[in-house]
Short mmCIF file of C-alpha atoms in Angstrom, two decimals:
data_model
loop_
_atom_site.label_atom_id
_atom_site.label_comp_id
_atom_site.label_asym_id
_atom_site.label_seq_id
_atom_site.Cartn_x
_atom_site.Cartn_y
_atom_site.Cartn_z
CA UNK A 1 42.47 -60.76 48.76
CA UNK A 2 44.83 -61.51 51.30
CA UNK A 3 47.83 -61.44 50.39
CA UNK A 4 49.82 -59.23 53.73
CA UNK A 5 49.16 -61.24 50.68
CA UNK A 6 50.75 -62.56 47.54
CA UNK A 7 53.25 -65.13 46.46
CA UNK A 8 56.46 -63.28 46.01
CA UNK A 9 59.79 -62.71 47.69
CA UNK A 10 60.62 -59.47 49.45
CA UNK A 11 60.75 -56.65 46.89
CA UNK A 12 63.01 -53.67 46.35
CA UNK A 13 64.73 -51.66 49.06
CA UNK A 14 62.13 -48.92 48.63
CA UNK A 15 59.30 -51.38 49.10
CA UNK A 16 60.96 -52.77 52.21
CA UNK A 17 61.40 -49.30 53.70
CA UNK A 18 57.77 -48.52 52.99
CA UNK A 19 56.67 -51.75 54.64
CA UNK A 20 58.75 -50.93 57.73
CA UNK A 21 57.26 -47.43 57.93
CA UNK A 22 53.80 -48.92 57.51
CA UNK A 23 54.26 -51.39 60.37
CA UNK A 24 55.49 -48.57 62.60
CA UNK A 25 52.67 -46.36 61.42
CA UNK A 26 50.03 -48.97 62.20
CA UNK A 27 51.50 -49.37 65.68
CA UNK A 28 51.40 -45.60 66.20
CA UNK A 29 47.91 -45.34 64.77
CA UNK A 30 46.47 -48.07 66.94
CA UNK A 31 48.37 -46.63 69.89
CA UNK A 32 46.64 -43.28 69.30
CA UNK A 33 43.28 -45.01 69.46
CA UNK A 34 44.16 -46.88 72.63
CA UNK A 35 45.45 -43.73 74.33
CA UNK A 36 42.32 -41.93 73.18
CA UNK A 37 40.22 -44.54 74.91
CA UNK A 38 41.91 -43.78 78.23
CA UNK A 39 41.52 -40.04 77.67
CA UNK A 40 37.76 -40.10 77.27
CA UNK A 41 37.30 -41.81 73.90
CA UNK A 42 36.15 -45.10 75.39
CA UNK A 43 32.96 -45.10 73.33
CA UNK A 44 35.00 -44.83 70.13
CA UNK A 45 37.36 -47.60 71.19
CA UNK A 46 34.44 -49.82 72.23
CA UNK A 47 32.64 -49.20 68.95
CA UNK A 48 35.66 -50.19 66.85
CA UNK A 49 36.34 -53.24 69.00
CA UNK A 50 32.69 -54.23 68.74
CA UNK A 51 32.98 -54.14 64.93
CA UNK A 52 35.27 -57.17 65.01
CA UNK A 53 33.42 -60.47 64.98
CA UNK A 54 34.77 -63.04 67.43
CA UNK A 55 34.77 -66.48 65.82
CA UNK A 56 33.34 -68.35 68.79
CA UNK A 57 32.04 -71.20 66.63
CA UNK A 58 35.50 -71.94 65.25
CA UNK A 59 36.99 -71.87 68.75
CA UNK A 60 34.45 -74.43 69.95
CA UNK A 61 35.01 -76.69 66.95
CA UNK A 62 38.79 -76.56 67.29
CA UNK A 63 38.49 -77.37 70.99
CA UNK A 64 36.52 -80.49 70.03
CA UNK A 65 39.52 -81.73 68.04
CA UNK A 66 42.25 -80.48 70.35
CA UNK A 67 43.79 -83.93 70.79
CA UNK A 68 44.48 -84.33 67.08
CA UNK A 69 45.90 -80.84 66.55
CA UNK A 70 49.69 -80.33 66.27
CA UNK A 71 51.68 -79.29 69.30
CA UNK A 72 53.52 -75.99 69.15
CA UNK A 73 57.22 -76.87 69.27
CA UNK A 74 58.70 -73.43 69.96
CA UNK A 75 57.27 -71.24 72.71
CA UNK A 76 56.80 -67.65 71.56
CA UNK A 77 56.72 -68.31 67.81
CA UNK A 78 53.31 -67.57 66.28
CA UNK A 79 51.42 -68.81 63.24
CA UNK A 80 48.50 -66.75 61.95
CA UNK A 81 46.19 -67.95 59.18
CA UNK A 82 44.94 -65.07 57.00
CA UNK A 83 41.83 -65.86 54.96
CA UNK A 84 40.17 -63.72 52.29
CA UNK A 85 36.51 -64.74 52.18
CA UNK A 86 34.97 -65.28 48.74
CA UNK A 87 31.41 -65.20 50.09
CA UNK A 88 28.55 -64.08 47.81
CA UNK A 89 26.27 -63.65 50.79
CA UNK A 90 25.91 -60.45 52.78
CA UNK A 91 25.14 -56.84 51.97
CA UNK A 92 26.35 -55.91 48.50
CA UNK A 93 28.25 -59.13 47.83
CA UNK A 94 25.64 -60.84 45.67
CA UNK A 95 26.58 -58.85 42.57
CA UNK A 96 29.80 -60.88 42.30
CA UNK A 97 27.96 -64.09 41.54
CA UNK A 98 25.12 -66.34 42.53
CA UNK A 99 24.74 -66.87 46.27
CA UNK A 100 24.64 -70.61 46.83
CA UNK A 101 24.57 -70.17 50.59
CA UNK A 102 28.25 -71.04 50.87
CA UNK A 103 31.58 -69.27 50.72
CA UNK A 104 35.14 -70.13 49.74
CA UNK A 105 38.55 -68.87 50.73
CA UNK A 106 39.70 -66.68 47.87
CA UNK A 107 43.17 -66.09 49.37
CA UNK A 108 44.84 -67.97 52.23
CA UNK A 109 48.23 -67.17 53.75
CA UNK A 110 50.07 -68.86 56.61
CA UNK A 111 52.08 -66.13 58.36
CA UNK A 112 54.86 -67.37 60.62
CA UNK A 113 56.40 -64.96 63.15
CA UNK A 114 59.69 -66.17 64.60
CA UNK A 115 60.04 -66.40 68.38
CA UNK A 116 62.64 -63.63 68.47
CA UNK A 117 60.54 -61.52 66.04
CA UNK A 118 63.56 -61.15 63.80
CA UNK A 119 61.87 -62.76 60.81
CA UNK A 120 58.42 -63.30 59.30
CA UNK A 121 57.50 -65.73 56.54
CA UNK A 122 54.19 -65.56 54.63
CA UNK A 123 53.33 -68.74 52.74
CA UNK A 124 50.53 -68.55 50.19
CA UNK A 125 48.33 -71.64 49.87
CA UNK A 126 46.73 -71.80 46.38
CA UNK A 127 42.99 -72.35 46.42
CA UNK A 128 43.29 -75.03 43.69
CA UNK A 129 45.70 -77.16 45.75
CA UNK A 130 44.50 -80.76 46.15
CA UNK A 131 44.46 -81.66 49.86
CA UNK A 132 42.89 -83.98 52.40
CA UNK A 133 40.00 -82.13 54.06
CA UNK A 134 38.82 -83.72 57.33
CA UNK A 135 35.20 -84.29 58.28
CA UNK A 136 33.90 -80.87 59.33
CA UNK A 137 30.86 -79.28 60.92
CA UNK A 138 28.63 -77.50 58.41
CA UNK A 139 26.61 -74.38 59.18
CA UNK A 140 23.43 -76.48 59.12
CA UNK A 141 24.75 -78.72 61.91
CA UNK A 142 25.56 -81.73 59.74
CA UNK A 143 29.06 -83.17 59.49
CA UNK A 144 30.83 -83.90 56.24
CA UNK A 145 32.89 -86.95 55.38
CA UNK A 146 36.68 -86.61 54.95
CA UNK A 147 37.62 -86.04 51.31
CA UNK A 148 40.51 -85.37 48.96
CA UNK A 149 39.53 -82.19 47.17
CA UNK A 150 40.35 -78.53 46.44
CA UNK A 151 41.83 -76.63 49.35
CA UNK A 152 39.33 -73.77 49.25
CA UNK A 153 36.39 -76.17 49.58
CA UNK A 154 37.36 -76.57 53.26
CA UNK A 155 36.15 -73.04 53.94
CA UNK A 156 33.03 -73.69 51.90
CA UNK A 157 31.93 -76.72 53.87
CA UNK A 158 33.15 -75.86 57.35
CA UNK A 159 34.35 -72.26 57.54
CA UNK A 160 37.52 -71.15 59.28
CA UNK A 161 37.68 -74.11 61.69
CA UNK A 162 37.69 -76.57 58.79
CA UNK A 163 40.32 -74.53 56.96
CA UNK A 164 42.53 -74.41 60.05
CA UNK A 165 42.26 -78.15 60.60
CA UNK A 166 43.04 -78.76 56.91
CA UNK A 167 46.14 -76.53 57.07
CA UNK A 168 47.31 -78.17 60.30
CA UNK A 169 46.96 -81.64 58.78
CA UNK A 170 48.73 -80.50 55.64
CA UNK A 171 51.65 -78.76 57.35
CA UNK A 172 51.90 -80.08 60.89
CA UNK A 173 52.05 -76.42 61.97
CA UNK A 174 49.92 -75.33 64.92
CA UNK A 175 47.73 -72.33 64.04
CA UNK A 176 47.64 -69.84 66.92
CA UNK A 177 45.35 -67.18 65.46
CA UNK A 178 43.21 -66.61 62.40
CA UNK A 179 41.81 -63.56 60.61
CA UNK A 180 39.06 -63.62 57.97
CA UNK A 181 38.38 -60.56 55.76
CA UNK A 182 35.24 -60.33 53.61
CA UNK A 183 34.40 -58.67 50.28
CA UNK A 184 32.46 -55.64 51.46
CA UNK A 185 35.09 -54.72 54.04
CA UNK A 186 37.80 -54.68 51.41
CA UNK A 187 35.77 -52.25 49.28
CA UNK A 188 35.07 -49.99 52.25
CA UNK A 189 38.74 -49.82 53.19
CA UNK A 190 39.67 -48.63 49.70
CA UNK A 191 36.86 -46.08 49.66
CA UNK A 192 37.87 -44.85 53.14
CA UNK A 193 41.21 -43.64 51.73
CA UNK A 194 39.65 -42.17 48.54
CA UNK A 195 40.83 -44.94 46.26
CA UNK A 196 44.14 -46.52 45.29
CA UNK A 197 46.17 -45.78 42.16
CA UNK A 198 47.42 -48.54 39.88
CA UNK A 199 49.12 -48.42 36.49
CA UNK A 200 47.64 -50.61 33.77
CA UNK A 201 49.75 -51.60 30.79
CA UNK A 202 46.62 -52.54 28.81
CA UNK A 203 42.93 -51.65 29.01
CA UNK A 204 40.70 -54.02 30.94
CA UNK A 205 37.23 -55.05 29.77
CA UNK A 206 36.04 -57.99 31.84
CA UNK A 207 32.28 -58.54 31.95
CA UNK A 208 32.49 -61.28 34.59
CA UNK A 209 34.29 -58.94 36.99
CA UNK A 210 32.17 -55.97 35.87
CA UNK A 211 35.42 -54.12 35.25
CA UNK A 212 36.20 -51.73 32.41
CA UNK A 213 39.31 -49.57 32.75
CA UNK A 214 41.62 -47.65 30.38
CA UNK A 215 45.36 -48.21 30.14
CA UNK A 216 47.63 -45.94 32.16
CA UNK A 217 47.38 -44.58 35.67
CA UNK A 218 43.97 -45.20 37.17
CA UNK A 219 42.65 -44.55 40.68
CA UNK A 220 40.38 -47.43 41.64
CA UNK A 221 37.46 -47.02 44.01
CA UNK A 222 36.45 -49.91 46.24
CA UNK A 223 34.17 -51.57 43.68
CA UNK A 224 36.79 -51.38 40.93
CA UNK A 225 39.58 -52.51 43.26
CA UNK A 226 37.66 -55.63 44.19
CA UNK A 227 37.16 -56.51 40.54
CA UNK A 228 40.83 -55.82 39.81
CA UNK A 229 42.22 -58.16 42.46
CA UNK A 230 39.72 -60.89 41.62
CA UNK A 231 39.81 -60.84 37.81
CA UNK A 232 41.67 -63.81 36.42
CA UNK A 233 41.06 -64.70 32.77
CA UNK A 234 41.45 -61.28 31.17
CA UNK A 235 44.75 -60.28 32.83
CA UNK A 236 48.22 -61.82 32.64
CA UNK A 237 48.37 -65.50 31.75
CA UNK A 238 45.05 -66.28 33.42
CA UNK A 239 46.67 -68.30 36.21
CA UNK A 240 45.93 -68.08 39.91
CA UNK A 241 49.64 -67.38 40.46
CA UNK A 242 49.43 -64.22 38.32
CA UNK A 243 46.33 -63.17 40.22
CA UNK A 244 48.07 -63.68 43.58
CA UNK A 245 50.96 -61.51 42.35
CA UNK A 246 48.51 -58.79 41.35
CA UNK A 247 46.79 -58.96 44.73
CA UNK A 248 50.12 -58.38 46.44
CA UNK A 249 50.93 -55.48 44.13
CA UNK A 250 47.60 -53.85 44.86
CA UNK A 251 47.91 -54.30 48.61
CA UNK A 252 51.38 -52.78 48.43
CA UNK A 253 49.85 -49.76 46.67
CA UNK A 254 47.10 -49.58 49.31
CA UNK A 255 49.67 -49.68 52.12
CA UNK A 256 51.71 -46.99 50.40
CA UNK A 257 48.61 -44.79 50.02
CA UNK A 258 47.83 -45.14 53.72
CA UNK A 259 51.42 -44.36 54.72
CA UNK A 260 52.08 -41.43 52.39
CA UNK A 261 48.73 -39.72 52.99
CA UNK A 262 49.34 -39.55 56.77
CA UNK A 263 46.16 -41.51 57.43
CA UNK A 264 47.64 -43.30 60.43
CA UNK A 265 48.61 -40.08 62.20
CA UNK A 266 45.41 -38.16 61.45
CA UNK A 267 42.49 -39.23 63.69
CA UNK A 268 39.94 -37.77 61.25
CA UNK A 269 41.30 -40.01 58.49
CA UNK A 270 42.25 -42.92 60.70
CA UNK A 271 38.79 -43.53 62.13
CA UNK A 272 37.02 -44.27 58.80
CA UNK A 273 39.83 -46.66 57.85
CA UNK A 274 39.75 -48.46 61.20
CA UNK A 275 35.96 -48.54 61.12
CA UNK A 276 36.01 -50.18 57.66
CA UNK A 277 38.86 -52.54 58.53
CA UNK A 278 37.46 -53.74 61.86
CA UNK A 279 33.98 -54.17 60.35
CA UNK A 280 35.51 -56.54 57.79
CA UNK A 281 37.24 -58.81 60.30
CA UNK A 282 36.28 -62.09 61.88
CA UNK A 283 39.02 -63.36 64.19
CA UNK A 284 39.65 -65.81 66.97
CA UNK A 285 38.36 -64.38 70.28
CA UNK A 286 41.83 -63.43 71.52
CA UNK A 287 42.33 -61.06 68.59
CA UNK A 288 38.77 -59.74 68.50
CA UNK A 289 39.51 -56.27 69.90
CA UNK A 290 41.70 -53.30 69.02
CA UNK A 291 43.96 -54.22 71.89
CA UNK A 292 44.32 -57.78 70.62
CA UNK A 293 45.18 -56.58 67.11
CA UNK A 294 47.61 -54.02 68.49
CA UNK A 295 49.45 -56.70 70.43
CA UNK A 296 49.83 -58.67 67.20
CA UNK A 297 51.02 -55.69 65.15
CA UNK A 298 53.42 -54.60 67.89
CA UNK A 299 55.21 -57.91 67.53
CA UNK A 300 56.05 -57.02 63.92
CA UNK A 301 57.79 -53.73 64.66
CA UNK A 302 61.25 -55.17 65.19
CA UNK A 303 61.28 -57.58 62.24
CA UNK A 304 64.07 -56.48 59.84
CA UNK A 305 62.52 -55.68 56.48
CA UNK A 306 64.89 -57.98 54.63
CA UNK A 307 63.61 -60.82 56.80
CA UNK A 308 59.95 -60.38 55.82
CA UNK A 309 59.54 -62.97 53.07
CA UNK A 310 56.72 -64.07 50.78
CA UNK A 311 56.48 -67.31 48.86
CA UNK A 312 54.00 -69.83 47.54
CA UNK A 313 54.05 -73.31 48.98
CA UNK A 314 56.09 -75.55 46.64
CA UNK A 315 53.58 -77.04 44.20
CA UNK A 316 53.26 -78.46 40.73
CA UNK A 317 50.39 -79.43 38.39
CA UNK A 318 48.22 -82.19 39.84
CA UNK A 319 49.05 -85.47 38.13
CA UNK A 320 45.41 -86.17 37.18
CA UNK A 321 44.36 -82.62 36.28
CA UNK A 322 46.77 -79.92 35.11
CA UNK A 323 44.27 -77.25 36.16
CA UNK A 324 44.81 -78.25 39.79
CA UNK A 325 47.92 -78.17 42.01
CA UNK A 326 49.63 -80.70 44.23
CA UNK A 327 52.49 -80.27 46.70
CA UNK A 328 56.06 -80.97 45.66
CA UNK A 329 56.32 -83.45 48.49
CA UNK A 330 59.97 -83.27 49.51
CA UNK A 331 60.27 -79.52 49.13
CA UNK A 332 56.99 -78.78 50.87
CA UNK A 333 57.85 -81.11 53.74
CA UNK A 334 61.18 -79.31 54.18
CA UNK A 335 59.42 -75.93 54.32
CA UNK A 336 56.87 -77.12 56.86
CA UNK A 337 59.62 -78.64 59.02
CA UNK A 338 61.45 -75.30 59.11
CA UNK A 339 58.28 -73.47 60.14
CA UNK A 340 57.49 -76.00 62.87
CA UNK A 341 61.01 -75.73 64.28
CA UNK A 342 61.09 -71.92 63.91
CA UNK A 343 64.19 -72.15 61.74
CA UNK A 344 65.12 -69.61 59.02
CA UNK A 345 63.50 -69.95 55.62
CA UNK A 346 65.57 -68.70 52.69
CA UNK A 347 63.66 -67.35 49.70
CA UNK A 348 65.40 -66.80 46.36
CA UNK A 349 63.81 -64.91 43.49
CA UNK A 350 62.63 -66.95 40.54
CA UNK A 351 64.65 -64.73 38.23
CA UNK A 352 67.81 -65.61 40.13
CA UNK A 353 67.06 -69.20 41.06
CA UNK A 354 68.37 -70.77 37.86
CA UNK A 355 71.90 -70.02 38.97
CA UNK A 356 71.14 -70.05 42.62
CA UNK A 357 70.47 -72.05 45.70
CA UNK A 358 68.98 -75.56 45.49
CA UNK A 359 69.42 -76.44 49.16
CA UNK A 360 66.57 -77.86 51.21
CA UNK A 361 66.16 -74.57 53.08
CA UNK A 362 65.93 -72.39 49.94
CA UNK A 363 62.57 -71.78 48.27
CA UNK A 364 61.67 -69.97 45.10
CA UNK A 365 59.65 -66.79 45.23
CA UNK A 366 59.27 -63.88 42.89
CA UNK A 367 59.37 -60.11 43.18
CA UNK A 368 55.96 -58.79 42.25
CA UNK A 369 56.56 -56.82 39.04
CA UNK A 370 55.65 -53.18 39.44
CA UNK A 371 53.16 -51.77 37.00
CA UNK A 372 54.95 -49.24 34.86
CA UNK A 373 53.44 -46.59 32.60
CA UNK A 374 55.32 -45.60 29.49
#
């Protein structure tokens, strides 16, 4: 889902201004809630904080492997792993497929915040990337054997702790915080703001996603929005890259809807959104409160919009299966080294990269194409 998700470079000036206003708006909105708690709204604040699930199990598992985890090289820099849960379990989620008792990470992004908070880099990790997954603790108490397999299977076998350990082994980057968002929460957030408008160039009729929409401007409710960001085969070229681009486009539209409809400054509108959002979150214990989330968002306020960058980890078709991905070793290693050292990452658009920068610190991204109606 996500994205804060997607696999593209920073977009147009308008999009950057909207993102900056959104970050400020979120800070103001959460500030209103915190001030309200002091002024007699403690029950409201406590209720919203209680909605967030603290991932105590992941904390315990990560503590078990503390000695093998990477050391943070730069004090003050932060790395947050954002995970969109593809679970079929839970209230209302079963309609998206058979519940096998497991879940997978549908979208995973490594968000790096520079120590001086003057830049932020979001690196998308494709779910079909072939990686080394360590032995992990399953929900039934058994431990798996290490394996070389699809990246998103780490979440399936061992949840967020296994995913974090896999990412740390892959990148050498210490993960400071993690946030998991589930299916039903995503739907509720969209419904809380009365839907999100998208513009479809062609009609959609996808039985697997239970999605049937006309071409043109369409306002999606939560159920339709979930199908839209998850559908793969019937839109674009059918690739996971195209789907990640679409997820980012939709989230941009959602953010714009929140910002332009004054949701963040209207308590009557803000509460349903925060209630839906917090109910969808599972985070490390330090973030598992409104205050914890506010501290994280506050750190984003001063990041210049032209220094908020999105890219996909450098990858190529897996040598033994073109339907899978593998890292472009040298390029990926260079990216991970920059993140570990808190050094600038330069992203160039795919459309401009043919004539552009091939240096070790430059990485290809793409501007998510805006849906346009004729």
